[in-house]
CSV table of C-alpha atoms and ligand atoms in Angstrom, one decimal:
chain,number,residue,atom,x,y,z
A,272,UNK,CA,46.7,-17.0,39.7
A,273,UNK,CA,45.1,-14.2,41.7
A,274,UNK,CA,47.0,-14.2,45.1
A,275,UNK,CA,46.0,-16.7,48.0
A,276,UNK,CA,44.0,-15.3,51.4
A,277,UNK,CA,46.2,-14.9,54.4
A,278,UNK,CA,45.0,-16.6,57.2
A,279,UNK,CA,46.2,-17.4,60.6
A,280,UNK,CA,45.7,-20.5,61.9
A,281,UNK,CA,46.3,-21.2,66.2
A,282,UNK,CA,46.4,-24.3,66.6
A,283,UNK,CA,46.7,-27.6,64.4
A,284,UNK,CA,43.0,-29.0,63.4
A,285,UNK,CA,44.2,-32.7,62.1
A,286,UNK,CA,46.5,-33.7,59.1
A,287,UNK,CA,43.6,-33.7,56.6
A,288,UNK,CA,42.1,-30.0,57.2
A,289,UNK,CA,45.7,-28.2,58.1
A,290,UNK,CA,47.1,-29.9,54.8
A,291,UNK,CA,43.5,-28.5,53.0
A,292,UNK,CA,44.3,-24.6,54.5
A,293,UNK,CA,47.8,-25.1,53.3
A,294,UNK,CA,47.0,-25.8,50.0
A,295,UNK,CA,44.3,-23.0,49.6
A,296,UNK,CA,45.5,-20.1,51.7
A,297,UNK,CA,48.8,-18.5,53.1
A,298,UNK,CA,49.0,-20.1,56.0
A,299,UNK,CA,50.6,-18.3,59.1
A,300,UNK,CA,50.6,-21.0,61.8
A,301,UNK,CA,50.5,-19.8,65.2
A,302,UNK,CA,51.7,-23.0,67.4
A,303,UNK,CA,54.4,-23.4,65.1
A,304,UNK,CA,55.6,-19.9,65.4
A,305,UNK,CA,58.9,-19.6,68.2
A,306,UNK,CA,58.0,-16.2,68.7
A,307,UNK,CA,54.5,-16.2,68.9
A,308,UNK,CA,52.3,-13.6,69.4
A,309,UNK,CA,55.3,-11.4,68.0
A,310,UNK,CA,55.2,-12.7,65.2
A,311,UNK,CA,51.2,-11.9,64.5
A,312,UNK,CA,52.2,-8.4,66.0
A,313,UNK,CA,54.7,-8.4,62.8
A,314,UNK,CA,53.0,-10.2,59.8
A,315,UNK,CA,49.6,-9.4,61.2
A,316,UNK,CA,48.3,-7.1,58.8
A,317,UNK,CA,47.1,-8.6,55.7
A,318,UNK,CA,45.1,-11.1,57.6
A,319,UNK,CA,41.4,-11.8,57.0
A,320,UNK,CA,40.7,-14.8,58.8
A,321,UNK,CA,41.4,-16.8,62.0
A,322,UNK,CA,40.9,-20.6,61.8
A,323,UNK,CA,40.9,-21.8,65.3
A,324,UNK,CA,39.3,-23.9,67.7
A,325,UNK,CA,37.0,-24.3,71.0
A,326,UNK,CA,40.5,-25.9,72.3
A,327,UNK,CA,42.8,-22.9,71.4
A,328,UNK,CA,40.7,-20.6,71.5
A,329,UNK,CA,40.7,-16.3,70.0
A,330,UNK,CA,41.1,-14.0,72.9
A,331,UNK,CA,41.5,-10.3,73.0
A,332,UNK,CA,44.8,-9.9,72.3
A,333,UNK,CA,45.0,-12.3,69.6
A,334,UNK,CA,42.0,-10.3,67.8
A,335,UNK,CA,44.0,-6.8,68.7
A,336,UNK,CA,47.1,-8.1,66.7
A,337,UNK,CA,45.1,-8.2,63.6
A,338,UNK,CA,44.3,-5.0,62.1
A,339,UNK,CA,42.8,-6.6,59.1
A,340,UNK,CA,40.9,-9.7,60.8
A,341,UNK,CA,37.3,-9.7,59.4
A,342,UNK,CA,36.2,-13.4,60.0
A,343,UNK,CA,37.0,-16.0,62.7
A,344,UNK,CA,36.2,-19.9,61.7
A,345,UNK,CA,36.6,-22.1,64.8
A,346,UNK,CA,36.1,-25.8,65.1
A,347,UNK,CA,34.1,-26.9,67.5
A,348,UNK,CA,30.5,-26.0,68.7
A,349,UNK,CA,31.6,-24.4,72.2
A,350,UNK,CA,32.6,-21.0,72.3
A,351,UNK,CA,34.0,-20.1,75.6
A,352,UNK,CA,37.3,-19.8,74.6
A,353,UNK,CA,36.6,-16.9,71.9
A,354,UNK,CA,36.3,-13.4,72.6
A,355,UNK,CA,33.3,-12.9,71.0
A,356,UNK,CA,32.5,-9.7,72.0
A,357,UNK,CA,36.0,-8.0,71.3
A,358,UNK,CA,34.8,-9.6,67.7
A,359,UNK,CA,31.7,-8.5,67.2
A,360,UNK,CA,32.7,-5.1,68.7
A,361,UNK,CA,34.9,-4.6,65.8
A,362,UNK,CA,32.8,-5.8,63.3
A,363,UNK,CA,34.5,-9.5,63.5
A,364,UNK,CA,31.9,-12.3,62.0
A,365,UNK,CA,32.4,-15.8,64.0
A,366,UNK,CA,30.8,-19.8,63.0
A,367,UNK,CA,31.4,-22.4,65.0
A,368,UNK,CA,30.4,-26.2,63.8
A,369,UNK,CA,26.5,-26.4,65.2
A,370,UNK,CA,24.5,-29.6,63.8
A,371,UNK,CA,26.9,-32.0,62.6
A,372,UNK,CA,27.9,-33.0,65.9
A,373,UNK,CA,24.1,-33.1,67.8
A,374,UNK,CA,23.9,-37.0,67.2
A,375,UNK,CA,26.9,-38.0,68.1
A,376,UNK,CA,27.6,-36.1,71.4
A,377,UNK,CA,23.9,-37.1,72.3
A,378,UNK,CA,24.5,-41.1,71.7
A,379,UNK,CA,27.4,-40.7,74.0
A,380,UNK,CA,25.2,-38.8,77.0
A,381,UNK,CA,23.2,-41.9,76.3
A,382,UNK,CA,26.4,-43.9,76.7
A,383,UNK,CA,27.6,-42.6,79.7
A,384,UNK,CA,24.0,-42.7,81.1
A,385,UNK,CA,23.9,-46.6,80.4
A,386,UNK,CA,26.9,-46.6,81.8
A,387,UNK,CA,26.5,-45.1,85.4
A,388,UNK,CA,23.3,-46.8,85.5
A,389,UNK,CA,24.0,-50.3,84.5
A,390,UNK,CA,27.5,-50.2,85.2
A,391,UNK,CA,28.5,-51.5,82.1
A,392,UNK,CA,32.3,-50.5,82.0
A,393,UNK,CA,32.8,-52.0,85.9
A,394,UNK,CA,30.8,-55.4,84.0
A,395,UNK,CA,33.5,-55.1,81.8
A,396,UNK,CA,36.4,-55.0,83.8
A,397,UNK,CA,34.6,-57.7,86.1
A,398,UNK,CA,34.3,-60.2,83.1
A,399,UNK,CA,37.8,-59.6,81.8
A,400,UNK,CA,39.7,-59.8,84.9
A,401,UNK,CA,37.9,-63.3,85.8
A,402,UNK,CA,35.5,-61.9,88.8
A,403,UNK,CA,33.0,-63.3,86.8
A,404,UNK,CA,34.6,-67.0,87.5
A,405,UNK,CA,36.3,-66.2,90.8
A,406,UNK,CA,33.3,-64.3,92.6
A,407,UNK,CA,30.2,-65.0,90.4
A,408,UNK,CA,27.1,-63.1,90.0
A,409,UNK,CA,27.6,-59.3,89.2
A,410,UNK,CA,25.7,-57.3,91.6
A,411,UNK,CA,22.4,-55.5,90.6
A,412,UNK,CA,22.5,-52.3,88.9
A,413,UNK,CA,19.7,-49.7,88.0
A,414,UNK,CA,17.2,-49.7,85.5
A,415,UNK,CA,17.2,-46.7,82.7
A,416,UNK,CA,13.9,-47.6,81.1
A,417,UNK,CA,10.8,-45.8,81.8
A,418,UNK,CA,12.4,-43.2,84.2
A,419,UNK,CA,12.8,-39.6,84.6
A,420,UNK,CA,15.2,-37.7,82.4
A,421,UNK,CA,15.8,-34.2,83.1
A,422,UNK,CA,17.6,-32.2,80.7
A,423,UNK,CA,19.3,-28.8,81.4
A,424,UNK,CA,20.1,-27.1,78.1
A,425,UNK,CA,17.5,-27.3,75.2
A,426,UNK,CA,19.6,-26.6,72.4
A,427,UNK,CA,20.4,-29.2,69.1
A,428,UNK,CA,22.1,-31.5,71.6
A,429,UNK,CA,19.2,-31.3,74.2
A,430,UNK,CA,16.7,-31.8,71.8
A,431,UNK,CA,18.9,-35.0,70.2
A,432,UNK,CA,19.6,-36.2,73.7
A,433,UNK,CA,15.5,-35.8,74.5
A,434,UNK,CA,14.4,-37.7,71.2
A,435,UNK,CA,16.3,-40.4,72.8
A,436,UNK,CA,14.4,-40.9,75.7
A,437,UNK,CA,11.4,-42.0,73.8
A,438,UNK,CA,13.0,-45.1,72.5
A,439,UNK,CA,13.6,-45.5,76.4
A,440,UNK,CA,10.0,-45.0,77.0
A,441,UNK,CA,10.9,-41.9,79.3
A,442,UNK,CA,9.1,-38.8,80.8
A,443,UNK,CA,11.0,-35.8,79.5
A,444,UNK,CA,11.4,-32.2,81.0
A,445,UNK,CA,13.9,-29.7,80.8
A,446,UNK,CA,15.5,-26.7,82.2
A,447,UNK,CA,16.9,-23.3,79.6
A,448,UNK,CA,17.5,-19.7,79.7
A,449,UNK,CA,13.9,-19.5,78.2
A,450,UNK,CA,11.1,-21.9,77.3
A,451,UNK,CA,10.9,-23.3,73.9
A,452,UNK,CA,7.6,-23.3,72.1
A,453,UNK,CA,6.6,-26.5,69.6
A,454,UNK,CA,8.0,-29.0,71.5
A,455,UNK,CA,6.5,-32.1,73.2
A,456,UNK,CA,8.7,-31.8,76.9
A,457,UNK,CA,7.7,-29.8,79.8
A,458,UNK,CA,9.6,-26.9,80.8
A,459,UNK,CA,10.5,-26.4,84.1
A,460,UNK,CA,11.5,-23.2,85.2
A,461,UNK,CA,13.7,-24.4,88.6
A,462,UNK,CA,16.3,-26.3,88.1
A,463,UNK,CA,16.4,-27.5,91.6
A,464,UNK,CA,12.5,-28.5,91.4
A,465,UNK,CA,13.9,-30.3,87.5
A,466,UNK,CA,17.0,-32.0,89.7
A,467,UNK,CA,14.5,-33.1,92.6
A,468,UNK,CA,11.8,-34.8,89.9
A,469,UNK,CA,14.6,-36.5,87.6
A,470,UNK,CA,16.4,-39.8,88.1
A,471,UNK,CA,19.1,-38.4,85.4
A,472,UNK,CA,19.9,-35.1,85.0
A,473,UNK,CA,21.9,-34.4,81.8
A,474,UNK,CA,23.9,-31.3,81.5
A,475,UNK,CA,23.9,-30.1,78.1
A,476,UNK,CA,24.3,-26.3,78.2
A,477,UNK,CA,27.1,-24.0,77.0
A,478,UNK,CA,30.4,-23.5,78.8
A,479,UNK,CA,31.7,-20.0,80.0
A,480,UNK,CA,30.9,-18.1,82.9
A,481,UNK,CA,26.9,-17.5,82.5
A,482,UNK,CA,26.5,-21.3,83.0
A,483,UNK,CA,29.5,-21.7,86.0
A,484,UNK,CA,28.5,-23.9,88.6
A,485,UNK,CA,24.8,-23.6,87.4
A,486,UNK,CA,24.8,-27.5,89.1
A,487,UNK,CA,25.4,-26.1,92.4
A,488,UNK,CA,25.5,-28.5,96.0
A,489,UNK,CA,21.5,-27.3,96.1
A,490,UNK,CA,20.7,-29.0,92.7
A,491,UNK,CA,23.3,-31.9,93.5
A,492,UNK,CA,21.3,-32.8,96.7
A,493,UNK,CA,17.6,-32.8,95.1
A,494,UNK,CA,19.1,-35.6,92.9
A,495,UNK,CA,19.4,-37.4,95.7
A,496,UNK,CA,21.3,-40.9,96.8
A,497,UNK,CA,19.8,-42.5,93.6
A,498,UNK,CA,20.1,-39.7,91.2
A,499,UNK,CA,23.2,-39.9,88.4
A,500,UNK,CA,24.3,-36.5,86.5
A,501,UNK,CA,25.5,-37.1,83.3
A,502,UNK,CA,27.7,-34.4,81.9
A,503,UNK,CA,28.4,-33.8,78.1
A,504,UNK,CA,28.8,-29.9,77.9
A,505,UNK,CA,31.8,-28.1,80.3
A,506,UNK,CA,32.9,-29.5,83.6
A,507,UNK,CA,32.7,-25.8,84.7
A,508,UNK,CA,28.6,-26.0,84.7
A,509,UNK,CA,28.6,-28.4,87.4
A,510,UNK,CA,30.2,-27.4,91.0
A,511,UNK,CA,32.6,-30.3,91.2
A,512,UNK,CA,33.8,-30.0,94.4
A,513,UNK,CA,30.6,-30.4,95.3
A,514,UNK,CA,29.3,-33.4,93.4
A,515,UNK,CA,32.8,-35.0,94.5
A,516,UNK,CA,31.6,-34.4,98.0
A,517,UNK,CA,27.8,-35.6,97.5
A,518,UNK,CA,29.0,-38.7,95.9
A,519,UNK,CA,31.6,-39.8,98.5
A,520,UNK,CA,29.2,-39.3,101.2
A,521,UNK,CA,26.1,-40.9,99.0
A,522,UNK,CA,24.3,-38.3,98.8
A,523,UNK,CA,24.2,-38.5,94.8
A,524,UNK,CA,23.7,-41.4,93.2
A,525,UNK,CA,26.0,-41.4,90.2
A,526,UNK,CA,27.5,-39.9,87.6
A,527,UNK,CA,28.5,-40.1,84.1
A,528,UNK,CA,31.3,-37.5,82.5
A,529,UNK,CA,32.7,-36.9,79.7
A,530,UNK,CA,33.7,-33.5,80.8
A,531,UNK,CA,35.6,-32.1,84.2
A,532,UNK,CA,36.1,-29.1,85.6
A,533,UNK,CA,40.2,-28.8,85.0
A,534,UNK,CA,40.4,-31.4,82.6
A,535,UNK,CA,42.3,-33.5,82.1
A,536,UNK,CA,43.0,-33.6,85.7
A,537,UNK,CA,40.7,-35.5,87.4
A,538,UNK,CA,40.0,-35.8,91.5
A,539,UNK,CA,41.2,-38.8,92.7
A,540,UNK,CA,38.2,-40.0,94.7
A,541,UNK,CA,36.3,-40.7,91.4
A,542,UNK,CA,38.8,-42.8,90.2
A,543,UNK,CA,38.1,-45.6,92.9
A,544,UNK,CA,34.2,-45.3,92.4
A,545,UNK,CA,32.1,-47.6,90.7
A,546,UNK,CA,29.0,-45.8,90.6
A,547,UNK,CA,31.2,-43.1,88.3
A,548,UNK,CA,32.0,-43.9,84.5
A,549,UNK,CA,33.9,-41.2,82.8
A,550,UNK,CA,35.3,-40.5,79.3
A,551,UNK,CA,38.2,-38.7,78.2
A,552,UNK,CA,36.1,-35.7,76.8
A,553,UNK,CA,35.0,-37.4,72.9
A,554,UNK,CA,31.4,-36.3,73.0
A,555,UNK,CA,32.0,-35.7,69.0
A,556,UNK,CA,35.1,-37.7,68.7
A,557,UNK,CA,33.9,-40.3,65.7
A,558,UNK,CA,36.0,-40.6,62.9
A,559,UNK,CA,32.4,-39.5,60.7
A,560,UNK,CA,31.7,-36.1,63.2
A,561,UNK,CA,35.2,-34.8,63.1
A,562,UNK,CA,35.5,-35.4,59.3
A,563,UNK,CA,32.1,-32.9,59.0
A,564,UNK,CA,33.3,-30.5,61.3
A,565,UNK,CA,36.4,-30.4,59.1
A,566,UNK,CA,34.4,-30.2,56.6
A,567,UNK,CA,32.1,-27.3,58.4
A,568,UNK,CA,35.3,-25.5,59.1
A,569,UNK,CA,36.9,-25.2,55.8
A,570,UNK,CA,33.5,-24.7,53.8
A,571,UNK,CA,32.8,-21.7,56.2
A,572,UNK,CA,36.3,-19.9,55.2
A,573,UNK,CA,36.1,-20.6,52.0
A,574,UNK,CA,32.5,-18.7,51.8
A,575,UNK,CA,33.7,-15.6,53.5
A,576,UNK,CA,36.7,-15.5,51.4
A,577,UNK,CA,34.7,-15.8,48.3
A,578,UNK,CA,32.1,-12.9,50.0
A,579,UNK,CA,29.6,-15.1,50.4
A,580,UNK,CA,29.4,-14.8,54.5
A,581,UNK,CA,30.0,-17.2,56.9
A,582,UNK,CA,27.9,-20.6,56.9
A,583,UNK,CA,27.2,-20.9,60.8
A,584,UNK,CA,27.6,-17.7,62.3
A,585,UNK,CA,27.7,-17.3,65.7
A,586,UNK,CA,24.8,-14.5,67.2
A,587,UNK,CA,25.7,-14.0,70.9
B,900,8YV,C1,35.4,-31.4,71.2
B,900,8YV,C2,33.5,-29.8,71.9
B,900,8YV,O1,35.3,-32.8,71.5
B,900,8YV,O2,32.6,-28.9,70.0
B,900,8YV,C3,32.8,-28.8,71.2
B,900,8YV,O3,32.5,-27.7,71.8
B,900,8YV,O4,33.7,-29.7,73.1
B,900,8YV,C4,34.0,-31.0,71.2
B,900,8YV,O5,33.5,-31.1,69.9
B,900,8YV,C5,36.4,-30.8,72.0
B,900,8YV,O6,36.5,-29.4,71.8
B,900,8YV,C6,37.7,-31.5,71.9
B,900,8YV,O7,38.6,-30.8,72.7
């Protein structure tokens, strides 16, 4: 049997893949490694391949430590946390997991809209804790049908989040880098004008710092008092300080997140607020999504091992 690729994986991916890479590859696990990064530094050469992930990341150093690294496989469709450029400056071939998570992170945006909107998780708690008995009628909420959704970020999830809207019967526009040709929303080149038309804005761009604080206090305040943000991308794209501010003063309407800014800290002010729903950051978190980006992860090694190239290779 011809000998096994070396790989070095950071950080564990879920019993089913990290059981997979053990029984196809040498293995070198990082996070259960006392010494570290000293220990890459010593058994680093040798190793082709880095299976990691948007949450722990490939920086610099980590790629330095690896005389022989040639591909990186990471889990996850966000990139921030991988030097990319150190990468591809040595030649360094990077896929993430695009596609097989579009649907899923896009029917929680829709989720999360709902949610701020109708205020379905406060109806919750009001008909479990008895309110519904005790006080009576819950109080009115706001429609989602037929409305304005704004979109900033036009990318697979955009576009899945968009397709939505017309089964909600709603006028769609959107704000990117560039405009997109072939497609049946309006572009609009300000996101501040895009924030001032919308009744939702849904932040669906890439992480890292091109896209920090692109939702800054200007675009928060042409939302307006009846506007709601829904965030599904990086906490780091919106100014949260600022939105924390706009919505304890009413001067944004509400908000649906599945991401913050330090997660998984979150300010306390939006803990008290009804007008807020938030989840705990499981845009692609389905039992079905995970299993394909698995899937996406391991298929991807096991082309550029067999010198076929990666699947998904990142560009950038
Ligand atoms: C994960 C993600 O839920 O793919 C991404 O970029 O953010 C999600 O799929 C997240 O990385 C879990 O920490």
């Amino acid at each position: 049997m011809p000998d096994r690729a070396a790989i070095l994986q950071v950080g564990p991916l879920g019993e089913e893949i990290d059981q997979e890479l053990q029984a196809q590859y040498d293995v070198l696990r990082l996070w259960a490694e006392p010494a570290g990064l000293d220990a890459v530094a010593k058994r680093g050469a040798g190793i082709g391949a880095v299976v990691t992930s948007v949450r722990h990341g490939c920086n610099a150093s980590l790629i330095e430590c690896l005389p022989d690294l040639r591909a990186i496989c990471s889990w996850g469709v966000g990139y921030e946390t991988i030097d990319i450029a150190a990468a591809h400056a040595r030649g360094i071939v990077v896929s993430n997991t695009p596609d097989v998570l579009d649907d899923c992170v896009a029917d929680l945006a829709w989720g999360l809209l709902i949610a701020a909107a109708r205020r379905t998780a406060v109806g919750d708690r009001y008909v479990k804790t008895g309110q519904w008995r005790s006080i009576g009628a819950f109080p009115l909420s706001t429609r989602v049908s037929s409305k304005r959704l704004g979109i900033l970020g036009l990318g697979r999830i955009g576009e899945a989040i968009a397709r939505r809207g017309a089964g909600f019967d709603m006028d769609v526009r959107y704000h990117n880098r560039r405009e997109r040709a072939g497609l049946p929303y309006r572009y609009e080149p300000s996101l501040t004008e895009l924030a001032r038309w919308a009744d939702f804005l849904v932040v669906a761009c890439e992480g890292g710092p091109a896209t920090r604080h692109l939702v800054s206090a200007e675009v928060i305040d042409a939302m307006g008092p009846k506007g709601i943000i829904v965030n599904i991308a990086r906490g780091t794209v919106i100014d949260q300080a600022a939105m924390v501010r706009a919505l304890v003063e009413g001067r944004l309407g509400g908000a649906g997140l599945d991401v913050l800014e330090s997660e998984p800290a979150v300010p306390p002010e939006l803990m008290a607020m009804d007008q807020v729903a938030l989840m705990p950051h499981v845009g692609s978190a389905t039992v079905e999504t995970r299993r394909a980006m698995g899937r996406l992860v391991l298929d991807n090694l096991a082309s550029f091992v067999a010198g076929r190239g990666l699947l998904t290779p990142i560009r950038a």
